[in-house]
Tab-separated table of C-alpha atoms in Angstrom:
chain	number	residue	atom	x	y	z
A	1396	MET	CA	56.184	-110.093	-71.077
A	1397	ALA	CA	59.481	-109.013	-72.108
A	1398	SER	CA	62.462	-111.307	-70.973
A	1399	SER	CA	63.856	-110.300	-67.596
A	1400	ASN	CA	67.550	-109.379	-68.862
A	1401	ASN	CA	65.651	-106.347	-70.264
A	1402	TYR	CA	64.797	-105.365	-66.523
A	1403	ASP	CA	68.737	-105.556	-65.892
A	1404	GLY	CA	69.341	-102.434	-63.772
A	1405	ILE	CA	66.471	-100.881	-65.150
A	1406	LEU	CA	65.508	-98.915	-61.810
A	1407	LEU	CA	68.349	-96.750	-59.664
A	1408	GLY	CA	67.979	-95.385	-56.211
A	1409	MET	CA	70.677	-93.031	-54.614
A	1410	GLY	CA	70.084	-91.832	-50.997
A	1411	ASN	CA	71.074	-92.119	-47.043
A	1412	PRO	CA	71.639	-95.936	-46.078
A	1413	LEU	CA	70.636	-95.835	-42.260
A	1414	LEU	CA	70.151	-98.610	-39.827
A	1415	ASP	CA	66.612	-98.136	-38.001
A	1416	ILE	CA	66.821	-98.344	-34.468
A	1417	SER	CA	63.039	-99.051	-33.688
A	1418	ALA	CA	61.215	-99.389	-30.499
A	1419	VAL	CA	57.419	-99.006	-29.124
A	1420	VAL	CA	57.726	-96.152	-26.946
A	1421	ASP	CA	55.414	-93.960	-24.821
A	1422	GLU	CA	54.404	-90.432	-24.964
A	1423	ALA	CA	56.604	-88.831	-22.047
A	1424	PHE	CA	59.716	-90.412	-24.304
A	1425	LEU	CA	58.398	-88.164	-27.319
A	1426	THR	CA	57.892	-85.139	-25.184
A	1427	LYS	CA	61.584	-85.600	-23.429
A	1428	TYR	CA	63.078	-85.606	-27.169
A	1429	ASP	CA	60.273	-83.139	-28.846
A	1430	VAL	CA	59.518	-85.258	-31.476
A	1431	LYS	CA	56.147	-85.270	-32.849
A	1432	LEU	CA	54.337	-88.629	-34.471
A	1433	ASN	CA	54.228	-88.826	-38.504
A	1434	ASN	CA	57.636	-86.802	-38.654
A	1435	ALA	CA	60.976	-87.185	-40.321
A	1436	ILE	CA	63.603	-84.873	-38.882
A	1437	LEU	CA	67.659	-84.623	-38.798
A	1438	ALA	CA	68.767	-84.953	-34.967
A	1439	GLU	CA	70.398	-82.002	-33.399
A	1440	GLU	CA	72.562	-82.185	-30.190
A	1441	LYS	CA	69.233	-82.618	-27.971
A	1442	HIS	CA	68.430	-85.803	-29.907
A	1443	LEU	CA	72.194	-87.450	-29.501
A	1444	PRO	CA	71.462	-89.671	-26.246
A	1445	MET	CA	68.203	-90.546	-27.315
A	1446	TYR	CA	69.487	-93.806	-29.084
A	1447	ASP	CA	70.974	-95.466	-25.878
A	1448	GLU	CA	68.284	-94.408	-24.126
A	1449	MET	CA	65.918	-96.416	-26.366
A	1450	SER	CA	68.023	-99.651	-26.013
A	1451	SER	CA	67.732	-99.549	-22.138
A	1452	LYS	CA	64.539	-98.579	-21.855
A	1453	PHE	CA	62.538	-100.109	-24.853
A	1454	ASN	CA	62.718	-103.279	-26.954
A	1455	VAL	CA	65.081	-102.187	-29.465
A	1456	GLU	CA	64.897	-103.800	-33.083
A	1457	TYR	CA	67.879	-103.037	-35.693
A	1458	ILE	CA	66.526	-103.124	-39.253
A	1459	ALA	CA	68.300	-101.616	-42.237
A	1460	GLY	CA	66.529	-98.891	-43.765
A	1461	GLY	CA	66.976	-95.467	-44.774
A	1462	ALA	CA	63.892	-94.052	-47.497
A	1463	THR	CA	65.410	-94.182	-50.781
A	1464	GLN	CA	66.725	-98.092	-49.880
A	1465	ASN	CA	63.748	-99.071	-48.670
A	1466	SER	CA	61.511	-98.313	-51.949
A	1467	ILE	CA	64.273	-99.712	-53.999
A	1468	LYS	CA	64.063	-102.825	-51.632
A	1469	VAL	CA	60.213	-103.214	-51.881
A	1470	ALA	CA	60.646	-102.682	-55.482
A	1471	GLN	CA	63.147	-105.292	-55.934
A	1472	TRP	CA	60.749	-107.935	-53.937
A	1473	MET	CA	57.962	-106.696	-56.225
A	1474	LEU	CA	59.577	-107.456	-59.327
A	1475	GLN	CA	60.929	-111.058	-58.423
A	1476	ILE	CA	63.777	-110.166	-61.376
A	1477	PRO	CA	67.579	-110.675	-60.297
A	1478	GLY	CA	69.416	-107.218	-60.715
A	1479	ALA	CA	66.355	-105.509	-61.699
A	1480	THR	CA	67.576	-103.156	-59.096
A	1481	SER	CA	70.744	-100.837	-58.192
A	1482	TYR	CA	71.375	-98.543	-55.013
A	1483	MET	CA	74.098	-95.859	-53.777
A	1484	GLY	CA	74.473	-94.232	-50.908
A	1485	SER	CA	77.146	-93.589	-48.200
A	1486	ILE	CA	78.003	-96.229	-45.498
A	1487	GLY	CA	80.646	-96.267	-42.656
A	1488	LYS	CA	83.437	-99.069	-42.250
A	1489	ASP	CA	81.947	-100.573	-39.333
A	1490	LYS	CA	79.702	-103.727	-38.039
A	1491	TYR	CA	76.367	-101.713	-39.320
A	1492	GLY	CA	78.144	-101.248	-42.360
A	1493	GLU	CA	78.614	-104.631	-43.295
A	1494	ALA	CA	74.896	-105.925	-41.742
A	1495	MET	CA	73.395	-103.061	-43.931
A	1496	LYS	CA	75.660	-104.361	-47.539
A	1497	LYS	CA	74.449	-108.556	-46.266
A	1498	ASP	CA	70.962	-107.139	-45.958
A	1499	ALA	CA	70.552	-105.091	-49.195
A	1500	THR	CA	72.300	-107.494	-51.452
A	1501	ALA	CA	70.093	-110.589	-49.818
A	1502	ALA	CA	66.957	-108.244	-50.660
A	1503	GLY	CA	68.592	-108.394	-54.107
A	1504	LEU	CA	69.785	-104.862	-54.589
A	1505	ASN	CA	73.104	-104.282	-56.879
A	1506	VAL	CA	74.450	-102.055	-54.314
A	1507	HIS	CA	77.942	-100.167	-55.204
A	1508	TYR	CA	78.258	-97.947	-51.359
A	1509	TYR	CA	80.804	-95.734	-50.958
A	1510	GLU	CA	82.403	-96.280	-47.870
A	1511	ASP	CA	83.396	-93.668	-45.685
A	1512	GLU	CA	86.429	-93.889	-43.376
A	1513	SER	CA	86.100	-91.903	-40.676
A	1514	ALA	CA	82.263	-91.881	-39.898
A	1515	PRO	CA	79.830	-94.316	-38.554
A	1516	THR	CA	77.155	-95.363	-40.471
A	1517	GLY	CA	74.216	-93.542	-40.236
A	1518	THR	CA	71.299	-94.417	-38.068
A	1519	CYS	CA	67.798	-93.437	-37.657
A	1520	GLY	CA	65.817	-93.823	-34.425
A	1521	VAL	CA	62.109	-94.902	-35.005
A	1522	CYS	CA	59.727	-93.865	-32.172
A	1523	VAL	CA	56.501	-95.537	-32.285
A	1524	VAL	CA	53.218	-94.639	-30.365
A	1525	GLY	CA	49.933	-96.314	-31.264
A	1526	GLY	CA	51.084	-97.672	-34.444
A	1527	GLU	CA	52.597	-94.284	-35.800
A	1528	ARG	CA	56.120	-93.932	-36.257
A	1529	SER	CA	58.393	-90.047	-35.624
A	1530	LEU	CA	61.771	-90.315	-37.572
A	1531	ILE	CA	65.021	-88.794	-36.131
A	1532	ALA	CA	68.016	-89.212	-38.152
A	1533	ASN	CA	71.516	-88.967	-37.346
A	1534	LEU	CA	73.161	-89.138	-40.890
A	1535	SER	CA	76.702	-89.321	-39.771
A	1536	ALA	CA	77.968	-91.699	-42.677
A	1537	ALA	CA	75.243	-91.299	-45.064
A	1538	ASN	CA	75.804	-87.366	-45.118
A	1539	CYS	CA	79.443	-88.041	-46.690
A	1540	TYR	CA	78.304	-89.183	-50.133
A	1541	LYS	CA	80.533	-87.417	-52.545
A	1542	VAL	CA	80.117	-86.641	-56.106
A	1543	ASP	CA	83.086	-87.879	-57.232
A	1544	HIS	CA	82.013	-91.619	-56.056
A	1545	LEU	CA	79.602	-91.428	-58.615
A	1546	LYS	CA	81.973	-90.377	-61.441
A	1547	LYS	CA	83.513	-93.865	-61.107
A	1548	PRO	CA	83.243	-95.541	-64.204
A	1549	GLU	CA	81.665	-98.372	-62.393
A	1550	ASN	CA	79.660	-96.608	-60.795
A	1551	TRP	CA	78.437	-94.351	-63.450
A	1552	ALA	CA	77.601	-98.039	-65.434
A	1553	LEU	CA	74.738	-98.000	-63.196
A	1554	VAL	CA	73.248	-94.652	-64.399
A	1555	GLU	CA	73.723	-95.432	-67.975
A	1556	LYS	CA	72.443	-98.745	-67.563
A	1557	ALA	CA	68.854	-97.645	-65.697
A	1558	LYS	CA	65.905	-96.065	-67.239
A	1559	PHE	CA	64.064	-95.306	-64.041
A	1560	TYR	CA	65.641	-93.386	-61.049
A	1561	TYR	CA	64.110	-92.654	-57.652
A	1562	ILE	CA	65.653	-90.481	-55.150
A	1563	ALA	CA	64.164	-89.157	-51.673
A	1564	GLY	CA	64.181	-85.676	-51.385
A	1565	PHE	CA	66.364	-86.686	-47.904
A	1566	PHE	CA	69.358	-86.876	-50.311
A	1567	LEU	CA	69.202	-82.910	-51.005
A	1568	THR	CA	70.998	-82.037	-47.821
A	1569	VAL	CA	73.803	-84.699	-49.059
A	1570	SER	CA	74.651	-84.637	-52.522
A	1571	PRO	CA	72.894	-82.078	-54.548
A	1572	GLU	CA	75.601	-82.433	-57.334
A	1573	SER	CA	75.143	-86.096	-57.273
A	1574	ILE	CA	71.620	-85.332	-57.552
A	1575	GLN	CA	72.375	-83.108	-60.693
A	1576	LEU	CA	74.305	-85.332	-62.542
A	1577	VAL	CA	71.366	-87.968	-62.510
A	1578	SER	CA	68.428	-85.726	-63.382
A	1579	GLU	CA	70.379	-84.286	-66.584
A	1580	HIS	CA	71.018	-87.867	-67.570
A	1581	ALA	CA	67.702	-88.737	-67.332
A	1582	ALA	CA	66.384	-85.608	-69.331
A	1583	ALA	CA	69.012	-86.061	-72.353
A	1584	ASN	CA	67.892	-89.368	-72.515
A	1585	ASN	CA	64.375	-89.362	-72.661
A	1586	LYS	CA	64.747	-91.480	-69.067
A	1587	VAL	CA	62.110	-91.210	-65.900
A	1588	PHE	CA	63.759	-88.908	-63.052
A	1589	THR	CA	61.524	-89.342	-60.006
A	1590	MET	CA	61.647	-87.854	-56.498
A	1591	ASN	CA	59.771	-87.557	-53.119
A	1592	LEU	CA	58.764	-84.458	-51.194
A	1593	SER	CA	60.147	-86.870	-47.978
A	1594	ALA	CA	59.461	-84.466	-45.023
A	1595	PRO	CA	58.196	-80.843	-43.898
A	1596	PHE	CA	61.442	-79.774	-43.087
A	1597	ILE	CA	63.230	-80.714	-46.589
A	1598	CYS	CA	60.034	-78.688	-48.333
A	1599	GLU	CA	61.040	-75.921	-46.158
A	1600	PHE	CA	64.772	-75.858	-45.446
A	1601	PHE	CA	65.936	-77.246	-48.505
A	1602	LYS	CA	63.005	-75.100	-50.543
A	1603	ASP	CA	66.261	-73.825	-53.199
A	1604	ALA	CA	67.491	-77.512	-53.878
A	1605	GLN	CA	64.126	-79.123	-54.251
A	1606	GLU	CA	62.966	-76.301	-56.401
A	1607	LYS	CA	66.010	-76.551	-58.348
A	1608	PHE	CA	65.271	-80.127	-59.303
A	1609	LEU	CA	61.605	-79.908	-59.467
A	1610	PRO	CA	61.463	-79.345	-63.135
A	1611	TYR	CA	63.545	-82.628	-64.224
A	1612	MET	CA	61.379	-84.553	-62.064
A	1613	ASP	CA	58.516	-86.946	-63.572
A	1614	PHE	CA	56.966	-87.938	-61.070
A	1615	VAL	CA	56.336	-86.625	-57.306
A	1616	PHE	CA	55.625	-88.357	-54.799
A	1617	GLY	CA	55.048	-87.024	-50.999
A	1618	ASN	CA	52.217	-87.712	-48.417
A	1619	GLU	CA	49.805	-85.193	-47.401
A	1620	THR	CA	51.709	-83.335	-44.594
A	1621	GLU	CA	54.280	-82.882	-46.855
A	1622	ALA	CA	52.291	-81.195	-49.727
A	1623	ILE	CA	50.380	-79.220	-47.365
A	1624	THR	CA	54.090	-77.922	-46.237
A	1625	PHE	CA	54.981	-77.268	-49.901
A	1626	SER	CA	51.970	-75.430	-50.285
A	1627	ARG	CA	52.623	-72.945	-47.744
A	1628	VAL	CA	56.357	-72.600	-48.170
A	1629	HIS	CA	55.146	-71.499	-51.969
A	1630	GLY	CA	52.500	-69.063	-50.683
A	1631	TRP	CA	49.870	-71.151	-52.342
A	1632	GLU	CA	47.478	-70.454	-49.569
A	1633	THR	CA	45.488	-74.013	-49.624
A	1634	GLU	CA	45.271	-76.894	-47.598
A	1635	ASP	CA	43.473	-78.429	-50.401
A	1636	VAL	CA	45.444	-81.731	-50.992
A	1637	GLU	CA	43.966	-82.049	-54.568
A	1638	GLN	CA	44.584	-78.793	-55.422
A	1639	ILE	CA	48.099	-78.640	-54.145
A	1640	ALA	CA	48.534	-81.948	-56.378
A	1641	ILE	CA	47.408	-80.391	-59.415
A	1642	LYS	CA	49.440	-77.430	-59.205
A	1643	ILE	CA	53.072	-79.213	-58.240
A	1644	SER	CA	52.225	-81.355	-61.196
A	1645	GLN	CA	52.201	-77.893	-63.733
A	1646	LEU	CA	55.161	-76.455	-62.589
A	1647	PRO	CA	57.720	-75.602	-65.133
A	1648	LYS	CA	59.706	-78.864	-66.557
A	1649	ALA	CA	63.144	-79.241	-68.109
A	1650	THR	CA	61.819	-81.286	-70.881
A	1651	GLY	CA	58.704	-82.025	-72.869
A	1652	THR	CA	59.184	-85.907	-72.851
A	1653	TYR	CA	56.945	-86.704	-70.002
A	1654	LYS	CA	53.953	-84.305	-68.177
A	1655	ARG	CA	54.660	-84.633	-64.511
A	1656	THR	CA	52.692	-86.759	-62.237
A	1657	THR	CA	52.229	-86.077	-58.704
A	1658	VAL	CA	51.143	-88.443	-56.596
A	1659	ILE	CA	50.030	-87.842	-52.797
A	1660	THR	CA	49.354	-90.578	-50.334
A	1661	GLN	CA	47.007	-89.677	-47.304
A	1662	GLY	CA	47.770	-92.789	-44.435
A	1663	ALA	CA	44.014	-94.523	-44.611
A	1664	ASP	CA	42.379	-92.300	-47.112
A	1665	PRO	CA	42.805	-92.447	-50.844
A	1666	VAL	CA	46.077	-91.954	-52.745
A	1667	VAL	CA	45.633	-88.585	-54.947
A	1668	VAL	CA	47.395	-88.599	-58.334
A	1669	ALA	CA	47.573	-85.621	-60.106
A	1670	GLU	CA	48.308	-85.597	-64.258
A	1671	ASP	CA	46.671	-83.516	-67.342
A	1672	GLY	CA	45.143	-81.091	-64.814
A	1673	LYS	CA	43.116	-83.403	-63.099
A	1674	VAL	CA	43.005	-85.952	-59.696
A	1675	THR	CA	41.912	-89.376	-59.555
A	1676	LYS	CA	41.439	-91.091	-56.155
A	1677	TYR	CA	42.630	-94.670	-55.360
A	1678	PRO	CA	41.091	-95.791	-52.587
A	1679	VAL	CA	44.100	-97.651	-50.080
A	1680	ILE	CA	43.523	-101.459	-48.921
A	1681	SER	CA	41.337	-100.997	-45.216
A	1682	LEU	CA	43.036	-102.485	-42.602
A	1683	PRO	CA	41.655	-102.715	-39.089
A	1684	LYS	CA	43.804	-100.936	-36.526
A	1685	GLU	CA	44.641	-104.010	-34.103
A	1686	LYS	CA	46.594	-104.992	-37.328
A	1687	LEU	CA	48.584	-102.156	-37.675
A	1688	VAL	CA	52.271	-102.545	-36.506
A	1689	ASP	CA	53.991	-99.248	-37.198
A	1690	THR	CA	53.355	-96.951	-40.656
A	1691	ASN	CA	57.648	-97.129	-40.807
A	1692	GLY	CA	58.622	-97.169	-44.304
A	1693	ALA	CA	54.671	-97.192	-45.311
A	1694	GLY	CA	55.421	-94.507	-47.725
A	1695	ASP	CA	59.025	-95.855	-49.057
A	1696	ALA	CA	56.936	-99.503	-49.605
A	1697	PHE	CA	54.500	-97.487	-51.747
A	1698	VAL	CA	57.119	-95.630	-53.888
A	1699	GLY	CA	58.480	-99.066	-54.267
A	1700	GLY	CA	55.701	-101.012	-55.050
A	1701	PHE	CA	54.626	-97.884	-57.686
A	1702	MET	CA	58.169	-98.014	-59.242
A	1703	SER	CA	57.806	-101.907	-59.441
A	1704	GLN	CA	54.994	-101.431	-62.159
A	1705	LEU	CA	56.281	-98.347	-63.990
A	1706	VAL	CA	59.345	-99.952	-64.899
A	1707	LYS	CA	57.086	-102.492	-66.891
A	1708	GLU	CA	54.953	-99.639	-68.302
A	1709	LYS	CA	51.957	-100.579	-66.349
A	1710	SER	CA	49.305	-98.261	-65.985
A	1711	ILE	CA	48.625	-95.568	-63.433
A	1712	GLU	CA	46.401	-97.145	-62.056
A	1713	GLU	CA	48.067	-100.493	-61.607
A	1714	CYS	CA	51.070	-98.920	-60.428
A	1715	VAL	CA	48.808	-97.282	-57.883
A	1716	LYS	CA	47.575	-100.715	-56.992
A	1717	ALA	CA	50.735	-102.283	-56.001
A	1718	GLY	CA	51.826	-99.068	-54.176
A	1719	CYS	CA	48.800	-99.811	-51.824
A	1720	TYR	CA	49.510	-103.362	-51.572
A	1721	ALA	CA	53.236	-103.216	-50.292
A	1722	SER	CA	52.248	-100.342	-48.136
A	1723	ASN	CA	49.600	-102.930	-47.012
A	1724	VAL	CA	52.105	-105.288	-46.306
A	1725	VAL	CA	54.857	-103.465	-44.637
A	1726	ILE	CA	52.564	-101.702	-41.857
A	1727	GLN	CA	51.267	-104.763	-40.797
A	1728	ARG	CA	55.388	-105.760	-39.949
A	1729	SER	CA	58.287	-103.692	-38.194
A	1730	GLY	CA	60.193	-101.275	-40.387
A	1731	CYS	CA	60.177	-101.747	-43.926
A	1732	THR	CA	60.121	-105.136	-43.629
A	1733	TYR	CA	58.169	-108.115	-45.985
A	1734	PRO	CA	57.432	-111.979	-46.452
A	1735	GLU	CA	59.706	-113.988	-48.712
A	1736	LYS	CA	57.183	-113.742	-52.353
A	1737	PRO	CA	54.493	-111.208	-52.908
A	1738	ASP	CA	51.075	-112.039	-53.037
A	1739	PHE	CA	50.288	-109.560	-56.129
A	1740	ASN	CA	48.795	-109.928	-59.247
C-alpha cells in the first residue's frame, strides 16, 4: 500500500452539519407531526414544537450528524489514516456548534466550518419506531453556508488537495454555487465527484439543481425509495430499481474521464450497482431483527465505507463490501456511531 501521506486530505465532503436529536417515539407522535418512516424532510412551521416535545416525552440522545458529515466520519474511521478526510459546512456560534466541532475533530476529520453569527446550529429530529427512522431537519445555521467561505484560500486548498469529493443531495438546497465550483474543479482535474439522491423531496422539488450537477457525478448513491421517486419525476414509468439504476448511469456526463456508476441500497435487500449498462447485485450482511437498534445513518455509513475503499482504488466489489460492513455496524447502534476501531479486512 502507498504510504499514508499520499492520503492526506484525499476525500472532501461538503454538507449540512446537524446535531441529531434522536428518540424512540410512538406511532401517535408520528401521526401528530405528519411524518413517515424511512423518509427525510425539511422542518416546516408545524414541526417546530416537535423537538421540545421529544425531549420532554421520550428518552432523547444528542448525536453529531448531518448526512455528509456522517459519511466522511465513517470513511475516516474505516481508513484509520490521520488527516485523510476533510469537511466543510456551516454551524452556529453556540454550544451545539462547539460540541459538533469537538466530535468531528475527535473522529479525525479536518473540519473547516463556516460559523454563522446569527443562526443556531442546525438540528435534525430523528424519530425511531421499530428500528426504522424518520428525519426532520431544521437546517438553521447549516442553511447559511456561503460560497465566499469556500473561496477563501485556506478552504479552497482543501478542494485542491482532495482527489475524491462527496456531497449529499441535501446540500443542493443550501449552496448550489459551492457544488458548482467543486464539481467543475473535479471535472477539469480528472478527479472523482460523487453525490447522493438523499431524499425523495430532493429528487422531486430540487430536480433542476440535481439535474444540473448530474453530468458531473461519477458515482450516484441512493436508496430504493429515492430511485423510484427519481424515476417517476423523470417520467420513466418504471419502479424496477435495476432498470432505474442503469438509466441513471447512462444519463449524459460532463467529461468522458470516468463512466458513471449508480449504487442503490435497498435496506436488507441486495445492493444494486449499475455500470456499463449492466447490473450487479451484492447481498448485504443479514442481521436478526432483535439486533437492529435504528437505521439512522445506515445509508451514510454505507457511502463512508464505500468511499474508504474507492480512495484506495479498490474494486467496486470491495467498495460495496466495505459499505455493507460499515452500515451493518451502524444499524446495531444509536445514530451514526461506531466502535473505536473497524474490524474489516
